[in-house]
Tab-separated table of C-alpha atoms in Angstrom:
chain	number	residue	atom	x	y	z
A	1	MET	CA	-89.625	40.956	-40.596
A	2	GLU	CA	-91.351	44.379	-41.398
A	3	LYS	CA	-92.170	43.816	-45.090
A	4	GLU	CA	-95.226	45.487	-46.000
A	5	ASN	CA	-97.247	42.535	-46.824
A	6	ASN	CA	-95.898	40.152	-44.311
A	7	SER	CA	-98.673	38.198	-42.390
A	8	ILE	CA	-98.857	36.829	-38.821
A	9	VAL	CA	-97.495	33.295	-40.910
A	10	GLU	CA	-94.294	34.906	-42.215
A	11	VAL	CA	-93.395	36.253	-38.861
A	12	LYS	CA	-93.820	32.901	-37.447
A	13	LYS	CA	-91.648	31.532	-39.982
A	14	ILE	CA	-88.918	33.723	-39.254
A	15	HIS	CA	-89.013	32.869	-35.729
A	16	THR	CA	-88.883	29.079	-36.577
A	17	PHE	CA	-86.008	29.723	-39.103
A	18	LEU	CA	-84.250	31.692	-36.258
A	19	LEU	CA	-84.581	28.949	-33.928
A	20	GLU	CA	-83.085	26.402	-36.237
A	21	ARG	CA	-79.866	28.766	-36.920
A	22	LYS	CA	-79.446	29.293	-33.156
A	23	SER	CA	-79.690	25.372	-32.666
A	24	ASN	CA	-77.269	25.055	-35.471
A	25	ASN	CA	-75.098	27.778	-34.417
A	26	LEU	CA	-75.077	28.707	-38.122
A	27	MET	CA	-72.354	30.808	-39.700
A	28	SER	CA	-71.328	31.035	-43.427
A	29	LEU	CA	-68.709	28.755	-44.570
A	30	LYS	CA	-66.429	31.629	-45.185
A	31	VAL	CA	-66.946	32.639	-41.638
A	32	LYS	CA	-66.034	29.088	-40.597
A	33	ARG	CA	-63.018	29.079	-42.475
A	34	LEU	CA	-61.677	32.174	-41.162
A	35	LEU	CA	-62.209	30.736	-37.619
A	36	ALA	CA	-60.629	27.814	-38.403
A	37	GLN	CA	-57.320	30.039	-39.800
A	38	LYS	CA	-57.519	32.265	-36.595
A	39	ARG	CA	-57.547	29.277	-34.520
A	40	THR	CA	-54.306	27.862	-36.262
A	41	ASP	CA	-52.897	31.394	-35.759
A	42	GLY	CA	-53.137	30.509	-31.588
A	43	LEU	CA	-56.492	33.180	-31.533
A	44	GLY	CA	-58.695	30.428	-30.245
A	45	LYS	CA	-59.707	32.445	-27.245
A	46	GLY	CA	-60.898	35.312	-29.615
A	47	CYS	CA	-62.650	32.849	-31.757
A	48	ASP	CA	-64.788	31.263	-28.984
A	49	GLN	CA	-66.094	34.759	-27.834
A	50	PHE	CA	-66.940	35.236	-31.351
A	51	CYS	CA	-69.148	32.030	-31.480
A	52	ALA	CA	-70.583	32.996	-27.984
A	53	ASP	CA	-71.656	36.492	-29.457
A	54	VAL	CA	-73.270	34.855	-32.367
A	55	GLN	CA	-75.305	32.887	-30.113
A	56	GLY	CA	-75.885	36.245	-28.243
A	57	LEU	CA	-77.274	37.742	-31.538
A	58	TYR	CA	-79.513	34.938	-32.318
A	59	SER	CA	-80.796	34.891	-28.775
A	60	ALA	CA	-81.395	38.620	-28.854
A	61	CYS	CA	-83.405	38.726	-31.929
A	62	LEU	CA	-85.448	35.511	-30.664
A	63	GLU	CA	-86.146	37.663	-27.637
A	64	TYR	CA	-87.196	40.496	-29.560
A	65	LEU	CA	-89.693	38.301	-31.418
A	66	GLU	CA	-90.954	36.343	-28.901
A	67	LYS	CA	-91.671	39.862	-26.811
A	68	TRP	CA	-93.766	41.296	-29.533
A	69	MET	CA	-95.155	37.794	-30.844
A	70	THR	CA	-96.947	37.087	-27.672
A	71	PRO	CA	-100.616	39.054	-28.876
A	72	MET	CA	-100.060	36.971	-32.042
A	73	GLU	CA	-100.651	33.564	-29.882
A	74	GLU	CA	-104.355	34.147	-30.205
A	75	PHE	CA	-104.228	33.700	-33.872
A	76	SER	CA	-102.242	30.211	-33.892
A	77	SER	CA	-105.268	28.271	-34.840
A	78	PHE	CA	-104.781	30.232	-38.560
A	79	MET	CA	-101.207	28.742	-39.103
A	80	TRP	CA	-102.594	26.385	-41.732
A	81	MET	CA	-103.219	29.318	-44.116
A	82	ASP	CA	-99.713	29.586	-45.332
A	83	LEU	CA	-100.670	26.754	-47.577
A	84	SER	CA	-97.232	25.048	-47.488
A	85	GLU	CA	-99.071	21.625	-46.471
A	86	THR	CA	-102.753	20.603	-47.657
A	87	PRO	CA	-104.886	21.980	-44.967
A	88	ASP	CA	-106.458	19.941	-42.634
A	89	TRP	CA	-110.307	20.139	-41.799
A	90	ASN	CA	-109.542	19.984	-37.811
A	91	ASP	CA	-107.201	23.253	-38.326
A	92	VAL	CA	-110.048	25.021	-40.194
A	93	GLU	CA	-112.612	23.969	-37.506
A	94	ALA	CA	-110.354	25.554	-35.059
A	95	CYS	CA	-110.719	28.868	-36.992
A	96	ILE	CA	-114.286	28.786	-37.761
A	97	LYS	CA	-114.751	28.428	-33.758
A	98	HIS	CA	-112.292	31.261	-33.010
A	99	LEU	CA	-114.224	33.390	-35.452
A	100	GLY	CA	-117.557	32.353	-34.239
A	101	GLU	CA	-116.456	33.863	-30.727
A	102	LYS	CA	-115.379	37.316	-32.431
A	103	GLY	CA	-118.998	37.386	-34.057
A	104	VAL	CA	-117.916	36.248	-37.607
A	105	PRO	CA	-120.169	33.623	-38.704
A	106	ILE	CA	-118.772	31.040	-40.893
A	107	ASP	CA	-121.178	28.502	-42.409
A	108	ASP	CA	-119.255	25.219	-41.591
A	109	ALA	CA	-121.236	23.049	-43.994
A	110	LYS	CA	-120.178	24.951	-46.960
A	111	CYS	CA	-116.798	25.993	-45.643
A	112	PHE	CA	-116.254	22.209	-45.461
A	113	ASP	CA	-117.146	21.695	-49.265
A	114	GLN	CA	-115.014	24.516	-50.047
A	115	VAL	CA	-112.108	23.457	-48.166
A	116	THR	CA	-111.988	19.969	-50.423
A	117	ASP	CA	-111.748	22.206	-53.407
A	118	LEU	CA	-108.851	24.025	-51.672
A	119	LYS	CA	-107.141	20.670	-50.918
A	120	LYS	CA	-106.938	19.823	-54.417
A	121	PHE	CA	-105.558	23.014	-55.304
A	122	THR	CA	-102.825	23.034	-52.913
A	123	GLU	CA	-102.198	19.303	-53.691
A	124	ARG	CA	-101.453	20.591	-57.428
A	125	CYS	CA	-99.434	23.642	-56.490
A	126	ASN	CA	-97.218	22.537	-53.645
A	127	SER	CA	-94.790	20.549	-56.078
A	128	ASP	CA	-94.506	23.889	-57.691
A	129	GLY	CA	-91.181	25.736	-56.328
A	130	GLU	CA	-92.502	29.094	-57.549
A	131	PHE	CA	-95.751	28.779	-55.688
A	132	ASN	CA	-93.779	27.592	-52.294
A	133	GLY	CA	-91.826	30.834	-52.708
A	134	LEU	CA	-95.022	33.184	-52.676
A	135	GLN	CA	-96.208	34.741	-49.637
A	136	ALA	CA	-99.332	33.682	-47.859
A	137	HIS	CA	-101.569	36.469	-49.190
A	138	GLN	CA	-100.269	35.822	-52.688
A	139	LYS	CA	-101.064	31.962	-52.720
A	140	TRP	CA	-104.656	32.890	-51.715
A	141	THR	CA	-104.916	35.102	-54.393
A	142	LYS	CA	-103.947	32.610	-56.826
A	143	TYR	CA	-106.436	30.591	-55.236
A	144	PHE	CA	-109.422	32.822	-55.528
A	145	GLU	CA	-108.393	33.720	-59.165
A	146	LYS	CA	-108.669	30.108	-60.183
A	147	ALA	CA	-112.206	29.554	-58.519
A	148	LYS	CA	-114.933	29.421	-60.980
A	149	SER	CA	-117.332	31.838	-58.919
A	150	ILE	CA	-117.549	33.096	-55.302
A	151	ALA	CA	-119.708	30.619	-54.373
A	152	CYS	CA	-116.684	28.197	-54.439
A	153	TYR	CA	-114.796	30.209	-51.640
A	154	SER	CA	-117.356	32.518	-50.114
A	155	GLU	CA	-116.642	30.980	-46.654
A	156	LEU	CA	-112.811	30.990	-46.883
A	157	LEU	CA	-113.079	34.349	-48.315
A	158	LYS	CA	-114.281	35.377	-45.023
A	159	ILE	CA	-111.531	33.601	-42.987
A	160	ALA	CA	-108.780	34.969	-45.291
A	161	GLN	CA	-110.381	38.666	-44.868
A	162	PHE	CA	-110.272	38.509	-41.271
A	163	PHE	CA	-106.704	36.957	-40.998
A	164	PHE	CA	-104.835	38.887	-43.491
A	165	ALA	CA	-106.570	42.032	-41.908
A	166	VAL	CA	-104.582	41.399	-38.526
A	167	LEU	CA	-101.272	43.348	-38.269
A	168	SER	CA	-98.257	41.247	-38.186
A	169	HIS	CA	-96.325	44.530	-37.163
A	170	SER	CA	-96.348	48.145	-36.754
A	171	ALA	CA	-94.520	49.157	-39.332
A	172	ASN	CA	-97.231	50.093	-41.876
A	173	VAL	CA	-98.803	52.604	-39.218
A	174	GLU	CA	-95.362	54.022	-38.598
A	175	ARG	CA	-94.813	54.687	-42.248
A	176	VAL	CA	-98.551	56.485	-42.501
A	177	PHE	CA	-97.605	58.756	-39.084
A	178	SER	CA	-94.072	59.662	-41.084
A	179	LEU	CA	-96.001	60.384	-44.352
A	180	MET	CA	-98.629	62.569	-42.217
A	181	GLN	CA	-95.659	64.214	-40.265
A	182	SER	CA	-94.206	65.463	-43.540
A	183	GLN	CA	-97.467	67.014	-44.644
A	184	TRP	CA	-99.245	68.311	-41.598
A	185	THR	CA	-96.989	70.909	-39.673
A	186	LYS	CA	-97.704	74.519	-38.518
A	187	GLU	CA	-94.887	75.428	-40.429
A	188	ARG	CA	-96.157	74.084	-43.867
A	189	ASN	CA	-100.034	74.092	-43.895
A	190	GLN	CA	-103.212	73.695	-41.836
A	191	LEU	CA	-104.731	71.007	-44.362
A	192	SER	CA	-107.944	69.406	-42.855
A	193	VAL	CA	-108.270	65.847	-42.027
A	194	GLU	CA	-109.952	64.897	-45.393
A	195	SER	CA	-107.309	66.688	-47.657
A	196	LEU	CA	-104.634	65.122	-45.794
A	197	LYS	CA	-106.184	61.679	-45.851
A	198	GLY	CA	-106.671	62.186	-49.765
A	199	LEU	CA	-102.929	63.082	-49.920
A	200	LEU	CA	-101.656	60.186	-47.717
A	201	LEU	CA	-104.028	57.667	-49.971
A	202	VAL	CA	-102.183	58.761	-53.034
A	203	GLN	CA	-98.728	58.594	-51.460
A	204	TYR	CA	-99.181	55.488	-50.132
A	205	ASN	CA	-101.267	53.698	-52.821
A	206	PHE	CA	-99.340	54.859	-55.705
A	207	LYS	CA	-95.671	54.543	-54.245
A	208	GLU	CA	-94.991	51.875	-56.949
A	209	THR	CA	-96.068	53.864	-59.533
A	210	SER	CA	-93.686	56.040	-61.673
A	211	CYS	CA	-94.116	59.431	-62.546
A	212	LYS	CA	-94.474	58.587	-66.206
A	213	ASP	CA	-97.197	55.843	-65.321
A	214	PHE	CA	-98.904	58.216	-62.940
A	215	HIS	CA	-98.994	60.880	-65.792
A	216	ALA	CA	-100.373	58.419	-68.052
A	217	TYR	CA	-103.008	57.194	-65.259
A	218	LEU	CA	-103.952	60.997	-64.829
A	219	MET	CA	-104.491	61.913	-68.551
A	220	SER	CA	-106.708	58.712	-69.048
A	221	ASN	CA	-109.068	59.698	-66.432
A	222	ARG	CA	-111.283	62.784	-67.543
A	223	LYS	CA	-113.343	62.696	-64.451
A	224	LEU	CA	-110.286	63.114	-62.418
A	225	LEU	CA	-108.723	65.693	-64.787
A	226	GLY	CA	-111.936	67.710	-64.378
A	227	LYS	CA	-111.459	67.880	-60.481
A	228	ILE	CA	-107.993	68.928	-60.978
A	229	SER	CA	-108.619	71.824	-63.234
A	230	SER	CA	-111.719	73.262	-61.160
A	231	SER	CA	-111.634	75.774	-59.009
A	232	GLU	CA	-112.432	73.807	-55.938
A	233	LYS	CA	-109.593	74.381	-53.253
A	234	TYR	CA	-108.165	72.327	-50.627
A	235	GLY	CA	-110.046	72.297	-47.287
A	236	ARG	CA	-108.277	73.639	-44.558
A	237	ALA	CA	-108.760	72.729	-40.749
A	238	ASP	CA	-110.627	75.227	-38.315
A	239	LYS	CA	-108.118	77.222	-36.207
A	240	GLU	CA	-109.896	75.658	-33.131
A	241	ASP	CA	-108.603	72.098	-34.454
């Protein structure tokens, strides 16, 4: 649920999956075989308690999700953006109205033509199992990459930019705070806000980059190498701060 790139769509799907699992009291076949064996051994009461605990676990997970999903209900009109089905204009129109209320103007005439093109794209791709397995933002990236020019998706891009900027959880913020705490302590240093910002940007945006690749990147960037070898120092925070 707390994947870095999860959108509200993915969190909503998790909720739907959990509801289905709870309604079917889903357990693995291996567990079911073990329960059947234990019942044969006369441990039916314990097996019943285990099944009740499984239901309790599903209920607790759903209760937790529903508690934190309440603010997301505002964005329920954006659920079509998972592109698991061909978009319906009525759903897109509801998004346009929502964005208009938020001060984000969308040209509905242009958007209608762009949605028509998007429909053709999804109809072609939704038979592709690999495409269906992608996260929502990855599907949209593929669509934008295949478009001939920004004129083909300018209004859809505005909708996507708004939607994917909405956090589906606070995990990313907490990760940044954790990185900040390890760098900005009285015991270690008194870096200025700008210096700390630079460190956090490097740590967060290059976290998937290996040391070898990062070294190659540095060596290929002469401008950056010049800054590294310069006499300029890190800025320090004022004591009053």
